[in-house]
Amino acid sequence: MLPAGRPSSRALYLQVRDALAGRIATGEWRSGSAIPNEVDLAREIGVSSGTVRKALQLLDAQRLITRRPGHGTFVN
């Protein structure tokens, strides 16, 4: 899911944020749908759950997603 090949000088959480935002932009994750939890995303992408958490916090701040404790994370 992250770009393969040459290592990027950008922070990993920013790369993860961009990859997740790309899923929203392409319609893989549609408005109102739940996205996988942090642990599942981290396993799929191959990064730590803390990195995914930070990326999701940025997406939440950008209002691309809504996080509901105890319910999940949803696409706006």
Tab-separated table of N, CA and C in Angstrom:
chain	number	residue	atom	x	y	z
A	1	MET	N	0.816	-1.187	0.000
A	1	MET	CA	0.000	0.000	0.000
A	1	MET	C	0.858	1.248	0.000
A	2	LEU	N	1.999	1.224	0.669
A	2	LEU	CA	2.913	2.352	0.600
A	2	LEU	C	3.750	2.223	-0.659
A	3	PRO	N	4.196	3.358	-1.199
A	3	PRO	CA	4.995	3.291	-2.419
A	3	PRO	C	6.241	2.435	-2.227
A	4	ALA	N	6.474	1.545	-3.166
A	4	ALA	CA	7.639	0.670	-3.090
A	4	ALA	C	8.821	1.350	-3.776
A	5	GLY	N	9.977	0.815	-3.532
A	5	GLY	CA	11.152	1.335	-4.217
A	5	GLY	C	11.976	2.222	-3.319
A	6	ARG	N	12.302	3.383	-3.818
A	6	ARG	CA	13.205	4.294	-3.127
A	6	ARG	C	12.640	4.757	-1.790
A	7	PRO	N	13.426	4.729	-0.718
A	7	PRO	CA	12.949	5.213	0.585
A	7	PRO	C	12.609	6.701	0.515
A	8	SER	N	11.573	7.083	1.213
A	8	SER	CA	11.139	8.477	1.213
A	8	SER	C	11.734	9.200	2.418
A	9	SER	N	11.986	10.481	2.254
A	9	SER	CA	12.481	11.294	3.366
A	9	SER	C	11.317	11.804	4.217
A	10	ARG	N	10.077	11.596	3.742
A	10	ARG	CA	8.889	12.017	4.491
A	10	ARG	C	8.644	11.068	5.651
A	11	ALA	N	8.098	11.617	6.718
A	11	ALA	CA	7.775	10.814	7.893
A	11	ALA	C	6.818	9.687	7.506
A	12	LEU	N	6.991	8.533	8.129
A	12	LEU	CA	6.196	7.354	7.797
A	12	LEU	C	4.709	7.592	8.041
A	13	TYR	N	4.363	8.269	9.136
A	13	TYR	CA	2.940	8.504	9.409
A	13	TYR	C	2.288	9.374	8.331
A	14	LEU	N	3.067	10.272	7.707
A	14	LEU	CA	2.530	11.083	6.609
A	14	LEU	C	2.306	10.222	5.371
A	15	GLN	N	3.203	9.280	5.131
A	15	GLN	CA	3.031	8.361	4.005
A	15	GLN	C	1.789	7.502	4.213
A	16	VAL	N	1.590	7.036	5.450
A	16	VAL	CA	0.410	6.226	5.769
A	16	VAL	C	-0.852	7.070	5.615
A	17	ARG	N	-0.824	8.305	6.105
A	17	ARG	CA	-1.983	9.197	5.952
A	17	ARG	C	-2.349	9.360	4.488
A	18	ASP	N	-1.356	9.594	3.658
A	18	ASP	CA	-1.619	9.786	2.229
A	18	ASP	C	-2.188	8.522	1.591
A	19	ALA	N	-1.671	7.362	1.997
A	19	ALA	CA	-2.170	6.101	1.447
A	19	ALA	C	-3.624	5.864	1.861
A	20	LEU	N	-3.944	6.156	3.115
A	20	LEU	CA	-5.312	5.977	3.589
A	20	LEU	C	-6.254	6.995	2.938
A	21	ALA	N	-5.806	8.227	2.801
A	21	ALA	CA	-6.612	9.248	2.121
A	21	ALA	C	-6.849	8.847	0.669
A	22	GLY	N	-5.869	8.202	0.069
A	22	GLY	CA	-6.018	7.724	-1.304
A	22	GLY	C	-7.122	6.694	-1.428
A	23	ARG	N	-7.250	5.841	-0.432
A	23	ARG	CA	-8.333	4.850	-0.444
A	23	ARG	C	-9.697	5.525	-0.408
A	24	ILE	N	-9.781	6.614	0.335
A	24	ILE	CA	-11.035	7.367	0.397
A	24	ILE	C	-11.282	8.045	-0.945
A	25	ALA	N	-10.244	8.669	-1.492
A	25	ALA	CA	-10.380	9.421	-2.751
A	25	ALA	C	-10.775	8.522	-3.920
A	26	THR	N	-10.271	7.285	-3.936
A	26	THR	CA	-10.584	6.385	-5.042
A	26	THR	C	-11.924	5.675	-4.861
A	27	GLY	N	-12.529	5.832	-3.695
A	27	GLY	CA	-13.816	5.198	-3.452
A	27	GLY	C	-13.720	3.795	-2.887
A	28	GLU	N	-12.497	3.347	-2.590
A	28	GLU	CA	-12.358	2.026	-1.957
A	28	GLU	C	-13.083	2.023	-0.618
A	29	TRP	N	-12.977	3.134	0.103
A	29	TRP	CA	-13.738	3.342	1.331
A	29	TRP	C	-14.733	4.460	1.047
A	30	ARG	N	-15.999	4.152	1.080
A	30	ARG	CA	-17.048	5.114	0.737
A	30	ARG	C	-17.544	5.874	1.969
A	31	SER	N	-18.153	6.995	1.728
A	31	SER	CA	-18.705	7.824	2.794
A	31	SER	C	-19.665	7.009	3.663
A	32	GLY	N	-19.475	7.111	4.966
A	32	GLY	CA	-20.320	6.398	5.913
A	32	GLY	C	-19.846	5.008	6.267
A	33	SER	N	-18.903	4.472	5.493
A	33	SER	CA	-18.446	3.111	5.768
A	33	SER	C	-17.386	3.098	6.867
A	34	ALA	N	-17.360	2.004	7.597
A	34	ALA	CA	-16.350	1.813	8.638
A	34	ALA	C	-15.051	1.356	7.984
A	35	ILE	N	-13.933	1.812	8.538
A	35	ILE	CA	-12.642	1.353	8.039
A	35	ILE	C	-12.058	0.370	9.057
A	36	PRO	N	-11.094	-0.447	8.660
A	36	PRO	CA	-10.509	-1.410	9.591
A	36	PRO	C	-9.905	-0.719	10.813
A	37	ASN	N	-9.795	-1.476	11.902
A	37	ASN	CA	-9.229	-0.905	13.115
A	37	ASN	C	-7.712	-0.706	12.980
A	38	GLU	N	-7.132	0.018	13.924
A	38	GLU	CA	-5.713	0.371	13.869
A	38	GLU	C	-4.800	-0.843	13.756
A	39	VAL	N	-5.086	-1.868	14.536
A	39	VAL	CA	-4.235	-3.058	14.542
A	39	VAL	C	-4.275	-3.761	13.186
A	40	ASP	N	-5.454	-3.902	12.617
A	40	ASP	CA	-5.577	-4.551	11.311
A	40	ASP	C	-4.899	-3.733	10.217
A	41	LEU	N	-5.079	-2.411	10.254
A	41	LEU	CA	-4.426	-1.555	9.266
A	41	LEU	C	-2.905	-1.639	9.405
A	42	ALA	N	-2.414	-1.600	10.638
A	42	ALA	CA	-0.971	-1.673	10.871
A	42	ALA	C	-0.397	-2.969	10.335
A	43	ARG	N	-1.098	-4.065	10.564
A	43	ARG	CA	-0.650	-5.371	10.082
A	43	ARG	C	-0.644	-5.398	8.557
A	44	GLU	N	-1.689	-4.870	7.951
A	44	GLU	CA	-1.813	-4.856	6.488
A	44	GLU	C	-0.721	-3.999	5.839
A	45	ILE	N	-0.454	-2.838	6.427
A	45	ILE	CA	0.506	-1.906	5.844
A	45	ILE	C	1.943	-2.278	6.200
A	46	GLY	N	2.118	-2.904	7.351
A	46	GLY	CA	3.461	-3.276	7.785
A	46	GLY	C	4.144	-2.206	8.612
A	47	VAL	N	3.345	-1.466	9.397
A	47	VAL	CA	3.887	-0.437	10.282
A	47	VAL	C	3.321	-0.667	11.685
A	48	SER	N	3.763	0.133	12.644
A	48	SER	CA	3.255	-0.013	14.006
A	48	SER	C	1.858	0.592	14.122
A	49	SER	N	1.121	0.152	15.129
A	49	SER	CA	-0.215	0.701	15.339
A	49	SER	C	-0.129	2.169	15.749
A	50	GLY	N	0.957	2.573	16.391
A	50	GLY	CA	1.149	3.981	16.741
A	50	GLY	C	1.269	4.861	15.505
A	51	THR	N	1.935	4.340	14.479
A	51	THR	CA	2.066	5.083	13.219
A	51	THR	C	0.697	5.248	12.568
A	52	VAL	N	-0.094	4.185	12.568
A	52	VAL	CA	-1.448	4.251	12.004
A	52	VAL	C	-2.299	5.215	12.831
A	53	ARG	N	-2.170	5.151	14.142
A	53	ARG	CA	-2.952	6.030	15.021
A	53	ARG	C	-2.670	7.497	14.691
A	54	LYS	N	-1.391	7.833	14.523
A	54	LYS	CA	-1.019	9.213	14.212
A	54	LYS	C	-1.577	9.642	12.851
A	55	ALA	N	-1.526	8.745	11.882
A	55	ALA	CA	-2.077	9.041	10.562
A	55	ALA	C	-3.591	9.256	10.646
A	56	LEU	N	-4.278	8.421	11.423
A	56	LEU	CA	-5.724	8.565	11.577
A	56	LEU	C	-6.082	9.861	12.300
A	57	GLN	N	-5.249	10.277	13.255
A	57	GLN	CA	-5.491	11.546	13.939
A	57	GLN	C	-5.447	12.709	12.944
A	58	LEU	N	-4.510	12.647	12.009
A	58	LEU	CA	-4.424	13.692	10.988
A	58	LEU	C	-5.649	13.678	10.077
A	59	LEU	N	-6.079	12.483	9.679
A	59	LEU	CA	-7.269	12.376	8.830
A	59	LEU	C	-8.503	12.886	9.559
A	60	ASP	N	-8.574	12.644	10.863
A	60	ASP	CA	-9.677	13.141	11.673
A	60	ASP	C	-9.629	14.668	11.734
A	61	ALA	N	-8.451	15.230	11.919
A	61	ALA	CA	-8.295	16.684	11.967
A	61	ALA	C	-8.666	17.321	10.625
A	62	GLN	N	-8.436	16.593	9.545
A	62	GLN	CA	-8.794	17.074	8.209
A	62	GLN	C	-10.255	16.791	7.870
A	63	ARG	N	-10.947	16.152	8.792
A	63	ARG	CA	-12.371	15.809	8.658
A	63	ARG	C	-12.660	14.834	7.520
A	64	LEU	N	-11.688	14.000	7.212
A	64	LEU	CA	-11.921	12.937	6.226
A	64	LEU	C	-12.561	11.726	6.887
A	65	ILE	N	-12.308	11.563	8.188
A	65	ILE	CA	-12.881	10.462	8.948
A	65	ILE	C	-13.436	10.994	10.264
A	66	THR	N	-14.275	10.171	10.891
A	66	THR	CA	-14.777	10.440	12.239
A	66	THR	C	-14.467	9.228	13.086
A	67	ARG	N	-13.871	9.457	14.232
A	67	ARG	CA	-13.537	8.361	15.150
A	67	ARG	C	-14.541	8.378	16.297
A	68	ARG	N	-15.178	7.236	16.529
A	68	ARG	CA	-16.156	7.110	17.600
A	68	ARG	C	-15.689	6.021	18.556
A	69	PRO	N	-15.154	6.412	19.717
A	69	PRO	CA	-14.658	5.414	20.660
A	69	PRO	C	-15.725	4.360	20.982
A	70	GLY	N	-15.323	3.116	20.884
A	70	GLY	CA	-16.220	2.016	21.158
A	70	GLY	C	-17.084	1.607	19.970
A	71	HIS	N	-17.047	2.396	18.891
A	71	HIS	CA	-17.868	2.119	17.716
A	71	HIS	C	-17.054	1.920	16.451
A	72	GLY	N	-15.926	2.621	16.333
A	72	GLY	CA	-15.092	2.473	15.145
A	72	GLY	C	-14.743	3.793	14.495
A	73	THR	N	-14.161	3.697	13.337
A	73	THR	CA	-13.756	4.855	12.555
A	73	THR	C	-14.503	4.818	11.228
A	74	PHE	N	-15.079	5.965	10.847
A	74	PHE	CA	-15.956	6.022	9.683
A	74	PHE	C	-15.527	7.126	8.733
A	75	VAL	N	-15.748	6.893	7.453
A	75	VAL	CA	-15.426	7.867	6.418
A	75	VAL	C	-16.514	8.930	6.397
A	76	ASN	N	-16.108	10.197	6.340
A	76	ASN	CA	-17.082	11.309	6.252
A	76	ASN	C	-17.549	11.489	4.827
